[in-house]
Structure formats: structure tokens, C-alpha cells
CSV table of C-alpha atoms and ligand atoms in Angstrom, one decimal:
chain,number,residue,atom,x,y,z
A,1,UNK,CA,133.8,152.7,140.7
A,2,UNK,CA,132.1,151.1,143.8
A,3,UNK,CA,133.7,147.4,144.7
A,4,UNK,CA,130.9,145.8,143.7
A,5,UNK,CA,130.6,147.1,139.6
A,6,UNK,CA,134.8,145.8,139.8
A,7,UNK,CA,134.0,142.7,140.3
A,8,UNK,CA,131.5,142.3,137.7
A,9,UNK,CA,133.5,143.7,135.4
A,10,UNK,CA,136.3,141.5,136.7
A,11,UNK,CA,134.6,138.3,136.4
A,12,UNK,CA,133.4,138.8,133.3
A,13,UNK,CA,137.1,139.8,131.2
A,14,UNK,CA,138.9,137.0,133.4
A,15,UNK,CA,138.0,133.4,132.2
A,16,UNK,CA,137.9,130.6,134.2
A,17,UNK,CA,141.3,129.2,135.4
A,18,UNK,CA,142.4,126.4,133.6
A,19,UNK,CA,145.4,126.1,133.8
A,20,UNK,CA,148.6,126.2,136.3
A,21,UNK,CA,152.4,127.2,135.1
A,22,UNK,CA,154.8,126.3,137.9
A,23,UNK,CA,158.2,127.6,137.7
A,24,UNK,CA,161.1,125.3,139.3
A,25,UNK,CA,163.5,126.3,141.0
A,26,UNK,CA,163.3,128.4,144.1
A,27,UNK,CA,159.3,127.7,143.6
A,28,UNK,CA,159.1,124.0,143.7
A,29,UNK,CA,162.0,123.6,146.5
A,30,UNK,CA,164.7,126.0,147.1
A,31,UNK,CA,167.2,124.5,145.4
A,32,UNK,CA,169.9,127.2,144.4
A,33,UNK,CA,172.0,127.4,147.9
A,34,UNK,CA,172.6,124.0,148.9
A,35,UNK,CA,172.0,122.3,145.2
A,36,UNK,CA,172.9,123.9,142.0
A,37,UNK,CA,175.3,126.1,143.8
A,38,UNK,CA,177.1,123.4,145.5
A,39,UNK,CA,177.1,121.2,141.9
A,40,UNK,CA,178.4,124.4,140.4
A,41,UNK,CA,181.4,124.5,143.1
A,42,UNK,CA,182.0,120.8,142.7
A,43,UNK,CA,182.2,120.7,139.0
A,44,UNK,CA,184.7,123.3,138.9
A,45,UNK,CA,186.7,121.6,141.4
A,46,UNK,CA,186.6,118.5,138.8
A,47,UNK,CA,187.6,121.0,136.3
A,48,UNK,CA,191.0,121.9,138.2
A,49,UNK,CA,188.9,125.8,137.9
A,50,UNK,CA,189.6,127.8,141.1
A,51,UNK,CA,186.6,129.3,141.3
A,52,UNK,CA,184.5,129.4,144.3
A,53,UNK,CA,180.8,130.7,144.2
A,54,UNK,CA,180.2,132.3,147.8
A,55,UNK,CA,176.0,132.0,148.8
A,56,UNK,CA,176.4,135.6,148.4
A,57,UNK,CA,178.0,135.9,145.2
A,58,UNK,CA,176.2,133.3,143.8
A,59,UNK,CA,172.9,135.6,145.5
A,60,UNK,CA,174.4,138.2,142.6
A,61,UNK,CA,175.0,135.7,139.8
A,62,UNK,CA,171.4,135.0,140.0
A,63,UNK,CA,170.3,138.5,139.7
A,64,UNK,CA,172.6,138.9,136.3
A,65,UNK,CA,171.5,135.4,134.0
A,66,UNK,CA,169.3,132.7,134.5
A,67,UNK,CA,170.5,129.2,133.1
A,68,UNK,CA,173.5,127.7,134.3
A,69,UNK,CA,175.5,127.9,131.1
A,70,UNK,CA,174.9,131.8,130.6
A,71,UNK,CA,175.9,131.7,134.4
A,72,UNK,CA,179.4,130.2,134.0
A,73,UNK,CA,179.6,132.1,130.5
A,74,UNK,CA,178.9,135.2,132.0
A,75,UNK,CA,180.9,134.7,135.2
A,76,UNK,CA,183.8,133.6,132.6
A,77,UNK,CA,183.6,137.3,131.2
A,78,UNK,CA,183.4,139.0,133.9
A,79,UNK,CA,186.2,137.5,135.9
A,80,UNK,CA,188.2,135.1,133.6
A,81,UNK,CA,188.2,136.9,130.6
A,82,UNK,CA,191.1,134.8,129.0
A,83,UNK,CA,188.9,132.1,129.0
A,84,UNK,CA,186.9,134.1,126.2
A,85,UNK,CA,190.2,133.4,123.7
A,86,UNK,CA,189.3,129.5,123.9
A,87,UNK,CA,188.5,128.0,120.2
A,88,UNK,CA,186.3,125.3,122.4
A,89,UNK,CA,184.5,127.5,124.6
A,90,UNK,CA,181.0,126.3,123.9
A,91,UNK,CA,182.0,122.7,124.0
A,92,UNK,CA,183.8,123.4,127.2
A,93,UNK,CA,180.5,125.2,128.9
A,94,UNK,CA,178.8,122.7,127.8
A,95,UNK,CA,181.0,119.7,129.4
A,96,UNK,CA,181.4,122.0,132.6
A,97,UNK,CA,177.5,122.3,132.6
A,98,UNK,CA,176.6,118.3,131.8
A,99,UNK,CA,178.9,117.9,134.5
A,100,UNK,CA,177.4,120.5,137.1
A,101,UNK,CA,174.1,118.6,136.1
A,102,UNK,CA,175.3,115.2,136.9
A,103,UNK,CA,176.3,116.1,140.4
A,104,UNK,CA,172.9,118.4,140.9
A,105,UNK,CA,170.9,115.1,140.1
A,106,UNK,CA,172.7,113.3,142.0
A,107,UNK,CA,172.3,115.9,145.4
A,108,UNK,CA,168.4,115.7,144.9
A,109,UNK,CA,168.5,112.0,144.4
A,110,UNK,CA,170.3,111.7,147.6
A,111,UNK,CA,167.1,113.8,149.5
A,112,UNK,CA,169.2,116.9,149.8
A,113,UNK,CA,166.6,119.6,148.5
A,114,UNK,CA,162.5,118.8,149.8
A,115,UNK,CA,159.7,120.4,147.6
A,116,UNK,CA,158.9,123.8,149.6
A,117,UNK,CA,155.7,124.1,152.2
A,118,UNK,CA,152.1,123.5,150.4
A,119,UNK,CA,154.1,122.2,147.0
A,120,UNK,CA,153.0,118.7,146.7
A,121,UNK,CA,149.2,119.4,148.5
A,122,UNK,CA,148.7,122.1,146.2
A,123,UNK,CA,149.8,120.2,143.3
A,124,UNK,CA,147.4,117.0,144.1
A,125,UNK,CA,144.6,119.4,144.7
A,126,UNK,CA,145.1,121.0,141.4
A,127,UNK,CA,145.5,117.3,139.4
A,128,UNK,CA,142.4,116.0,141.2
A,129,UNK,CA,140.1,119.1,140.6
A,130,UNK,CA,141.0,118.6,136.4
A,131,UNK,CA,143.4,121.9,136.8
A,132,UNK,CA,145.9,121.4,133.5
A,133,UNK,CA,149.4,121.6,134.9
A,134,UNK,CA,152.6,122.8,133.3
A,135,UNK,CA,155.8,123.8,134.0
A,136,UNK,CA,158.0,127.1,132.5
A,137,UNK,CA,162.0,126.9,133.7
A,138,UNK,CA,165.5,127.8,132.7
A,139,UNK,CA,166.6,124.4,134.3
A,140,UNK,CA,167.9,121.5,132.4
A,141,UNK,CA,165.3,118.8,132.1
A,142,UNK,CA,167.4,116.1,133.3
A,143,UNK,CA,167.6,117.9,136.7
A,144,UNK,CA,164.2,118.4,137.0
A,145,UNK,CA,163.5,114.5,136.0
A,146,UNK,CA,165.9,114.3,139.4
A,147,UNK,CA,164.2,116.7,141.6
A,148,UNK,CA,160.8,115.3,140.6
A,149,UNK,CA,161.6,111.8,140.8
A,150,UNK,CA,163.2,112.3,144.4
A,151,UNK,CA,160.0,114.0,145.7
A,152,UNK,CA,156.7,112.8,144.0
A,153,UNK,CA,155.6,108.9,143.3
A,154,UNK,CA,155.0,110.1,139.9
A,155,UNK,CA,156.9,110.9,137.1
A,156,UNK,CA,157.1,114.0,135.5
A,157,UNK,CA,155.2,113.5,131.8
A,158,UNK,CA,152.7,112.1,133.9
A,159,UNK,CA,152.3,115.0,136.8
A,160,UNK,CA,152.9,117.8,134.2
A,161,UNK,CA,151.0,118.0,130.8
A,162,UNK,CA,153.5,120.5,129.2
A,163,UNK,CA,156.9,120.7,130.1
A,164,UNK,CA,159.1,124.0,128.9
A,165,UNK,CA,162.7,123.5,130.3
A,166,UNK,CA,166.4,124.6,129.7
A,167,UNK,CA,167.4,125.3,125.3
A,168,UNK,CA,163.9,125.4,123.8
A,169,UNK,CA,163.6,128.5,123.6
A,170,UNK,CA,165.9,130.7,122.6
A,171,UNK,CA,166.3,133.5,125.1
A,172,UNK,CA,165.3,132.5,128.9
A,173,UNK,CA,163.9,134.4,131.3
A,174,UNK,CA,163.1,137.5,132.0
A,175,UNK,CA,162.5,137.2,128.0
A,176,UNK,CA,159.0,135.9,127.8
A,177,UNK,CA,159.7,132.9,125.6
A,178,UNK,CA,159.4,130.2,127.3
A,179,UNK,CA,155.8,131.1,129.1
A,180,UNK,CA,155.0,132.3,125.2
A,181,UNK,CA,156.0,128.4,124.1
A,182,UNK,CA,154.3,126.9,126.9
A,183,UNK,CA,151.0,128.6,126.0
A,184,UNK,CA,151.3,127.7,122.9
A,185,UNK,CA,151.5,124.3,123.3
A,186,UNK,CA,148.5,124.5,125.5
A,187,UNK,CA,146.7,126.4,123.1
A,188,UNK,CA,145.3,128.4,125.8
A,189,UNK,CA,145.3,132.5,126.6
A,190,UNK,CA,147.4,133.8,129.0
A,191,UNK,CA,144.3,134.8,130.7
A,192,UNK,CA,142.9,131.6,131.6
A,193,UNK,CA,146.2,130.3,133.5
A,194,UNK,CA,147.9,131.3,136.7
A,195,UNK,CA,151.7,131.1,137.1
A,196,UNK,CA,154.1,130.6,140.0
A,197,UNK,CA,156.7,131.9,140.3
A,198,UNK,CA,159.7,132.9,143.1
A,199,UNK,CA,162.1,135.5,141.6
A,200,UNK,CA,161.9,139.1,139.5
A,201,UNK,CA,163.3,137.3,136.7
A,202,UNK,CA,161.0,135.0,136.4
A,203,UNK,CA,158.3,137.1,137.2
A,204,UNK,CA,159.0,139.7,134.7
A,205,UNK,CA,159.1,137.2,131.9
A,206,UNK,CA,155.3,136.4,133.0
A,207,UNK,CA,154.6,139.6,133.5
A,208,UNK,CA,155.7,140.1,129.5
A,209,UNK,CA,153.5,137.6,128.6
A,210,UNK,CA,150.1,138.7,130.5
A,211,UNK,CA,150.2,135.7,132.7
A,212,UNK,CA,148.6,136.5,136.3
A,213,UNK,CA,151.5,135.8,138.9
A,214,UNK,CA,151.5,134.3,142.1
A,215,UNK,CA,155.4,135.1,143.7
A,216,UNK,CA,156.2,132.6,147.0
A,217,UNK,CA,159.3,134.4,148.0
A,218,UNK,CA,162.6,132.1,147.7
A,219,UNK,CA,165.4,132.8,150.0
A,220,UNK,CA,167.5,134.2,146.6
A,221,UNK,CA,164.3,136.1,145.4
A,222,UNK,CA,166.0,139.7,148.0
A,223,UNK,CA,163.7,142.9,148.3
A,224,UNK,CA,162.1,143.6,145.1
A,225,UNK,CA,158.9,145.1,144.3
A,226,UNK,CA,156.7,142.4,142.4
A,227,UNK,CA,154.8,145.1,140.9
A,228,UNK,CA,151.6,143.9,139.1
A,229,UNK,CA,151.8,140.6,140.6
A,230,UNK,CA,148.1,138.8,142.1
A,231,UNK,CA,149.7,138.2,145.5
A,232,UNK,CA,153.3,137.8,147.3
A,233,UNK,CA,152.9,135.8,149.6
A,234,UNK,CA,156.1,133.4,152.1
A,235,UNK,CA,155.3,130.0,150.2
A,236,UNK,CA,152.4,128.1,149.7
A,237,UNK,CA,151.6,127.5,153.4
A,238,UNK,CA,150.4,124.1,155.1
A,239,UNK,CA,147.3,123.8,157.1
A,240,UNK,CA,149.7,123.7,160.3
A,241,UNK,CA,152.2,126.0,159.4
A,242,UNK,CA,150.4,129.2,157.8
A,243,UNK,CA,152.2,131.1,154.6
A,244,UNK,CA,152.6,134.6,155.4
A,245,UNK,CA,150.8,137.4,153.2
A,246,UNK,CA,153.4,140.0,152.0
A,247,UNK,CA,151.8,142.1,149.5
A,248,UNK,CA,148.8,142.3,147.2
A,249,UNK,CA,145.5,140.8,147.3
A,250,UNK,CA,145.5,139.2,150.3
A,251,UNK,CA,145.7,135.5,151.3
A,252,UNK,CA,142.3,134.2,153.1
A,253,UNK,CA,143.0,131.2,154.8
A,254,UNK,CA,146.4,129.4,156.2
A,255,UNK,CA,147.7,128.0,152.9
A,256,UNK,CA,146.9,128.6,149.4
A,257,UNK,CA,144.5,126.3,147.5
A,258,UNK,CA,142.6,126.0,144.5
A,259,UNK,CA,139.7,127.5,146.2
A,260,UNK,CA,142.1,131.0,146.9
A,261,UNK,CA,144.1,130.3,143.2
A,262,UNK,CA,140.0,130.9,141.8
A,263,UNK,CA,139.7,134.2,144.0
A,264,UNK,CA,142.6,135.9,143.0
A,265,UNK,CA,142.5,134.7,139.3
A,266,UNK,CA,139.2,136.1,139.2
A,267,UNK,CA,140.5,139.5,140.1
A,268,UNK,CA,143.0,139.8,137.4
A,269,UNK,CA,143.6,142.3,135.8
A,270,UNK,CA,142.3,144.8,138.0
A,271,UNK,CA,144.5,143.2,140.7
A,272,UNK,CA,147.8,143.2,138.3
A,273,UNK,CA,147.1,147.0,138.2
A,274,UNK,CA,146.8,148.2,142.0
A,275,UNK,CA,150.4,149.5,143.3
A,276,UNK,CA,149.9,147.5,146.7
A,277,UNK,CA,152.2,144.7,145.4
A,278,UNK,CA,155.3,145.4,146.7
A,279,UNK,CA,157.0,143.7,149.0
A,280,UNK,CA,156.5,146.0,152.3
B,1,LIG,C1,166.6,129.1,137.7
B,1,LIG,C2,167.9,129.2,137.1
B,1,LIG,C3,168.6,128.0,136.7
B,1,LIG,C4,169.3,127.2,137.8
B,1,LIG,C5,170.3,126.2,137.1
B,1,LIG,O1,165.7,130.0,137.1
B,1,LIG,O2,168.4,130.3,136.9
B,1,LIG,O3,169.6,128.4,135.9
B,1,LIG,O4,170.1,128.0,138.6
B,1,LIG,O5,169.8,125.5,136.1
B,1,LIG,P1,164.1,129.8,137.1
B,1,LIG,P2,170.7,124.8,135.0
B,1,LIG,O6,163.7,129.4,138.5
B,1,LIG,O7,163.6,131.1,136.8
B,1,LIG,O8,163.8,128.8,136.1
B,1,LIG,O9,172.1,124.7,135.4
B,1,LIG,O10,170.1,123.4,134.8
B,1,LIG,O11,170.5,125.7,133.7
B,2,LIG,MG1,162.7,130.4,140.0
């Protein structure tokens, strides 16, 4: 088929972009090192728990669960199976979690974790041009109220029509469910939005739901192949410091705007199909 016919063909399956599904963390700022991996460390401090997540092991943690409660659960049965024998587990997850999230807030309150290059432009850009706006994460939403509120003079119902965070659903990602809920509140195909995403997780639970992916590699996100995703690309880019294009359709200009969003949505799914997105 010559280039031209594909992009007929192209533009008329894809509909228009309407909407755009953020994902949080490692997307909006990078905020698993220095913030809820240091909150983890402090709670269990708190907790008399002598447990100490490395950068490194906590780089593996994030490979095995998303969501910090199925982090500590899991990291419970893999190294402190004992704990398993508690009659209070849950309730003691859950108070070692609320706690972890108190402290979180409170780093990103304090200014510890900015929003990541090209986050806040892109996001006025979208808000201005009548883009719908949502958000699709494992995080709790009282942590997100915190990293929001400590980086945009808006708050969060108001920037973000849809909001699908932490126990709504009831299997997080890579299980589709949350992008599933999120569309459905937006009573929209996955066709007509655009997600963005940082990780293979949380790629592959857009991936499961037919949503056309945009990755910005986070520092956790390691040396996967995004296979099937629009673009990979550094981060979102500023006009004075350029994103870097790492795989997939390429990126056109220095940064990615609404203007590029269009171009690559338009391509999907042809562009979902090609095997160039890999991370070289
Ligand atoms: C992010 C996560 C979250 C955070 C902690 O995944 O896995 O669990 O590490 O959040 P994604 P909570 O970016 O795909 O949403 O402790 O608030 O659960
Ligand atoms: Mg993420």
C-alpha cells in the first residue's frame, strides 16, 4: 500500500482526538525515587519495621505490583512471610499505607517533586484548545490532591474532568480497569483519546484497552520494548530544552503539543501495528 492510500485509510477509522488520559506518577513528575519511596522508608521507620527499600530494589518492586498497598503486601510475602499469620493484616496495610500517604503529601507539599518537562504547557494547551482531560492511576487520590495542588494554581476537579485513582477499580494496572472505568465515565471510545503514560505496566493496561499510547520514559520505566505504542519519546520536551525521540512515529518539532498529539493520533492504528516501537 503506497503512504499516501494509509493515510486515507488512517484518517478515516481514527476519529478526532477528544480526549487526553494522563497517568501520574513517573508521567506527571517523577515521583517514585525521591517521594513515595522515601514516604515508604519513613513510614516503616514509624512502624518500628526494619525494612529499607534501596532505589534499586524499590526499581524491582515497581516491576512486580503497582499500588502501594499490593507493594508492602507483596513485599510482606516475599520477605516477611510471618507477617502473613497477622489476624489484622489488612487493617495494618492499610494504617502502614495512610501513613506512607501522609508523609508523601506532605514531601510534594514541601516542593520536593516538580511536574516533569512540557507537563504543565502541555496541559494548558490541551484545556485551552477544548481537549477533555482525565486522569487513569494506581495512586491514592489524596496524594495526587498534594502533587497537584503543590504544582498547578488549580485544583484538581477543576483541571481534570474525570479522575480514576487508587481502589475504584478492582484490579490496577497492567489490568485494564481503570482506563476501561475512565472511558466509561467519559462515554467516549478508546479510539477518540490519547493516553500517557511512563511505564510497561501502565502501558500494557492501555494497550488492553485500545487506547493509543504516548510513553515519556520515567527514570523507573528500564529498557523495555513499548511495542505498539504511537511514540516513545524522553518527556514532553520544552521549547528550550528539546524531548528526545526514542522510538516510533517520530516527534516533529522540540516538544510535544496538541498540534503533534493530532498527527500521531491520526495514525493510529496503523502506527500501534509497525514493530519500530521499541526502545533502541
Ligand atoms: C504508580 C504506582 C503507585 C505509587 C504509589 O503506578 O505504582 O503505586 O508507587 O501510590 P502508575 P500509592 O503510575 O501506573 O499509576 O501508594 O498511593 O498507591
Ligand atoms: Mg506511571
Amino acid at each position: 500500500m503506497n503512504p499516501e492510500n494509509q493515510q486515507d485509510i488512517a484518517a478515516h477509522d481514527t476519529p478526532p482526538l477528544q480526549a487526553v488520559i494522563f497517568d501520574v506518577d513517573g508521567t506527571l513528575a517523577e515521583t517514585e525515587l525521591n517521594g513515595h519511596r522515601v514516604a515508604f522508608n519513613r513510614a516503616f521507620e514509624e512502624f518500628n519495621i526494619e525494612w529499607h527499600w534501596t532505589p534499586e530494589l524499590y526499581g524491582e518492586l515497581l516491576k512486580k505490583t503497582a499500588g502501594g498497598k499490593e507493594r508492602i503486601r507483596y513485599y510482606a510475602e516475599t520477605h516477611a512471610p510471618e507477617l502473613l499469620g497477622r489476624i489484622d493484616l489488612d487493617t495494618w496495610v492499610a494504617r502502614l499505607h495512610h501513613l506512607k500517604s501522609e508523609i508523601y503529601s506532605g514531601l510534594v507539599l514541601g516542593g520536593a517533586i516538580p511536574l516533569r518537562p512540557g507537563v504543565a504547557r502541555l496541559i494548558d494547551e490541551l484545556r485551552y484548545s477544548g481537549i477533555r482531560l482525565a486522569i487513569a492511576t494506581t495512586t491514592t487520590p489524596s496524594s495526587l490532591q498534594s502533587l497537584i495542588m503543590a504544582n498547578f494554581n488549580y485544583d484538581m476537579m477543576s483541571l481534570f474532568e474525570v479522575i480514576g485513582a487508587g481502589d475504584l477499580v478492582a484490579n490496577k494496572k497492567p489490568a485494564p480497569d481503570i482506563y476501561q472505568w475512565v472511558l466509561k465515565q467519559m462515554k467516549l471510545p478508546p479510539e477518540a483519546c490519547l493516553v500517557i503514560e511512563d511505564s510497561l505496566l501502565g502501558f500494557k493496561a492501555a494497550k488492553a484497552t485500545g487506547l493509543p499510547t504516548l510513553i515519556t520514559v520515567s527514570t523507573y520505566a528500564g529498557n523495555y520494548v513499548f511495542d505498539g505504542a504511537l511514540s516513545v519519546v524522553s518527556d514532553l520536551g520544552e521549547p528550550d530544552a528539546p524531548a528526545h525521540h526514542i522510538a516510533g512515529l517520530p516527534l516533529a518539532g522540540p516538544c510535544v503539543d496538541l498540534a503533534q498529539l493530532r498527527a500521531w493520533h491520526q495514525q493510529y492504528p496503523e502506527a500501534s501495528q509497525h514493530k519500530e516501537a521499541h526502545l533502541r
